[in-house]
Amino acid sequence: MTILNDLKDKLLLFDGAMGTQLQNRGLAIGGIPEHFNLSHPEIVRAIHQDYVVAGADVITTNTFQANTTKLSASELEAVITAGVTLARQAGPKYVAYDMGPTGQLLQPMGTLSFDAAYEMFAVQARLAEKAGADLVIIETFADLLEAKIAILAVKENTDLPVFVTMTYQEDGRTFVGVDPQTATLTLQNLGVDALGVNCSLGPRELGPIVETILTYAHIPVMVQANAGLPHMENGETVYKISPETFVAETQKLLAKGVAVVGGCCGTTPDFIRQLRAAIETTERVYPKSQTGTFISSGLKSLELGTGLHLIGERLNPTGKPRLKTALRQKELTYLIQEAVAQRDAGADILDVNVGLPEIDEAALMVETIVELQALLDLPLQIDSSDAAALAAGARHYNGIPLINSVNGKASSLATVLPIVAKYGGVVLGLCLDDTGIPDTAEKRYQIAEKIVQEAAHYGIAAERVLIDPLVLTASAQQAQVSVTLETIRLVKARLGCKTVVGLSNISFGLPNRELLNATFLAQAVGAGLDAPIMNPLSAEMMRVVHALRVFTGQDQNAEAFIEKSQQSAQFIGSGQVAQEQKKLAQLDLKDMIIKGRKALTAAATQDLLQTHTPLEIVNRYFIPALDCVGAQFEAGELFLPQLMQSAEATKNAQEVLKLALAKSDSQSTSLGKILLATVEGDIHDIGKNIVKMILENYGYEIIDLGKDVPIDTVVATVVSQKIRLVGLSALMTTTVQNMKKTIAAVKAAAPETAFMVGGAVLNEEYRAFVDADYYAKDAMASVAIAQKFFGH
């Protein structure tokens, strides 16, 4: 019997918290829990045994932070081997190897590369399987791409089942902005065995998030909630939800269809014991999940078939000399410019084709996708005739990619479909085979049917297959226009697949091409077209798109149509391409920062220095732009990736100002000096690093002491540097005590020093407990605090 067999028809119970149990049994504040596997194995084993006695089916190893950022290679193997062995010795039915996130931001937000993260996870996975784990639980992830990397590392290096849980904040998104719908759709496409949520919130607060997950999950859903939110009582961290309340709220989730439960922070063997009793009298519920054709970026999902959605065609070098030059020279700035213009003009998806015979297409595809996804939240269509480029792009893609394309040839099916299956994509199938493009709708349909049937053999459902009936030129094959339209009707009626066509081929060789394209678009939509590949910078085409959306009911009350019609400049003739390019040329430094155009800001700043002083540039451009981005971030209109791109854009501009000041023997004016540090015993510094970058953008001088900073170091630096404002960070409740000690020590030596504190576990209650002056819930809050403190 394996855990996957049990998962088919049983409710499974995982254990509860490990960290708080270790603290109760002697783990020092800031100590590394995984070291207890070697130094105090009897304690770790005893905790596992308590959970087994309580009724847990699955025991999770004490390895959450066991990676090479914290442990040497030799320590890592010893810790993982001991961790699995100790869990096994407790006598559970199953042992789950616990794999946590790296604690670092991935490129381009941070410095950790895809390959480096992959290797960190792969090493763990191999050691876990060697030690005898029954499955891997990838838990407490906030970055969907990092979770994908971990999944690939486990699946490519072991035969172990994979469970994955993300961690969400009170706003319903993860720390980097991932929503539960996008995470659920992406993770299940990657072939995990169960998915869900853990940590952060209690079972009641997680309710709406779990409901969203259940709506879209076709695989078992897992929930390991906290025992509520942590509070301070008598100097100790406590969780106030009782086992009875926890179980009652968890039972509501079981009744909605959750199949796997357990506990996270603050839960104890008593919680698990009462959960076991509840499960024994609970019938498993199998929820009916929603089906559909979904593609996504790392931040949002798009369901095709819910209206007319546009695939922007301009990132394809065919017939575009300027784009060919940019690709040869790896001038990604130009590609980003084209992508942004298409997004702003109304594209829902962007086709990405970087294929030229003289370049390394696979490498450039990866680089382009990474840059585009750092700036835009639109889903991408990975377009190539080179399987290596498709695979490389799909591997590094964050979300569910649309892969263009496969056809009815046996060689194409055998090459492309495994890529789609492995990387969780949606595939575009072309109605051609070894005989070419058939001249009848029925024969084209037969190819489409063959593609759908073959995809099913790879576990790719029909919902994940789009069909392109192929458009031939009206100038040379006029009779084939109606064949294309009829094929759309047949595919929709018999297969139910969503349809795509490349519009521009219809008018090749004829005058007044936009009129022909627009007219054919209207006909194709009438036949059932879901997503045209087209130029969204064409005013003629967009007029038809907006009108069609009124007639199909996609544009309720014609609100968008009226708004677009009133923007008359966008509807004059066919000059929208030129107008969009003119708008790009007129972007000022403020707009560049807001839009995260980091490759443009240095040159723009250099130009401004001809007519402005550095201080004028900061006050007129930097600060208003950052304030705008901050307001959008606070309103949930953009998320951490976009915030970081704007910060990088500002940083590049600031470097130009620094050079200019150095050449003139002038000194930059600091708005104030701030010390930042992650407290002793805590090695997590993602949040601190983000705060540092944003504060520097606003003109503050930052002294960054790093992570796991001894109290004496903070005191000595404050005194020697005459620091007035200190920012302290802590991710773990166990290190909050060190934050309190650090503040007390500094105030004893420098009583006038003020403190702002932040981190995942911090709140106003913790601020009061550690005796800090300010609580910064995020990077933008730290800016407001600094401005208030220094009187700006």
mmCIF file of C-alpha atoms in Angstrom, residues 586-597 600-601 604-605 608 617-629 632 646 649-650 653:
data_model
loop_
_atom_site.group_PDB
_atom_site.id
_atom_site.type_symbol
_atom_site.label_atom_id
_atom_site.label_comp_id
_atom_site.label_asym_id
_atom_site.label_seq_id
_atom_site.Cartn_x
_atom_site.Cartn_y
_atom_site.Cartn_z
ATOM 1 C CA GLN A 586 7.775 60.541 -25.181
ATOM 2 C CA LEU A 587 8.119 58.515 -21.982
ATOM 3 C CA ASP A 588 9.803 60.675 -19.390
ATOM 4 C CA LEU A 589 11.932 59.411 -16.518
ATOM 5 C CA LYS A 590 8.975 59.303 -14.172
ATOM 6 C CA ASP A 591 7.015 57.044 -16.558
ATOM 7 C CA MET A 592 10.054 54.820 -17.074
ATOM 8 C CA ILE A 593 10.376 54.250 -13.336
ATOM 9 C CA ILE A 594 6.657 53.599 -12.927
ATOM 10 C CA LYS A 595 6.692 51.104 -15.781
ATOM 11 C CA GLY A 596 9.911 49.454 -14.571
ATOM 12 C CA ARG A 597 11.844 50.251 -17.758
ATOM 13 C CA LEU A 600 16.059 53.163 -20.262
ATOM 14 C CA THR A 601 16.425 55.173 -17.065
ATOM 15 C CA ALA A 604 17.133 59.419 -19.641
ATOM 16 C CA THR A 605 18.833 60.633 -16.462
ATOM 17 C CA LEU A 608 18.119 65.378 -17.875
ATOM 18 C CA ILE A 617 15.816 65.124 -10.884
ATOM 19 C CA VAL A 618 15.264 63.350 -7.581
ATOM 20 C CA ASN A 619 12.418 65.627 -6.526
ATOM 21 C CA ARG A 620 10.690 65.965 -9.914
ATOM 22 C CA TYR A 621 11.070 62.433 -11.204
ATOM 23 C CA PHE A 622 12.308 59.864 -8.678
ATOM 24 C CA ILE A 623 10.081 60.672 -5.739
ATOM 25 C CA PRO A 624 6.772 61.195 -7.620
ATOM 26 C CA ALA A 625 7.352 57.985 -9.585
ATOM 27 C CA LEU A 626 8.151 55.952 -6.480
ATOM 28 C CA ASP A 627 5.163 57.427 -4.658
ATOM 29 C CA CYS A 628 2.943 56.367 -7.561
ATOM 30 C CA VAL A 629 4.359 52.836 -7.604
ATOM 31 C CA GLN A 632 -0.330 51.016 -6.639
ATOM 32 C CA SER A 646 10.682 49.989 -10.565
ATOM 33 C CA ALA A 649 14.957 51.305 -12.725
ATOM 34 C CA THR A 650 15.475 53.954 -10.053
ATOM 35 C CA ALA A 653 19.202 56.229 -12.684
#
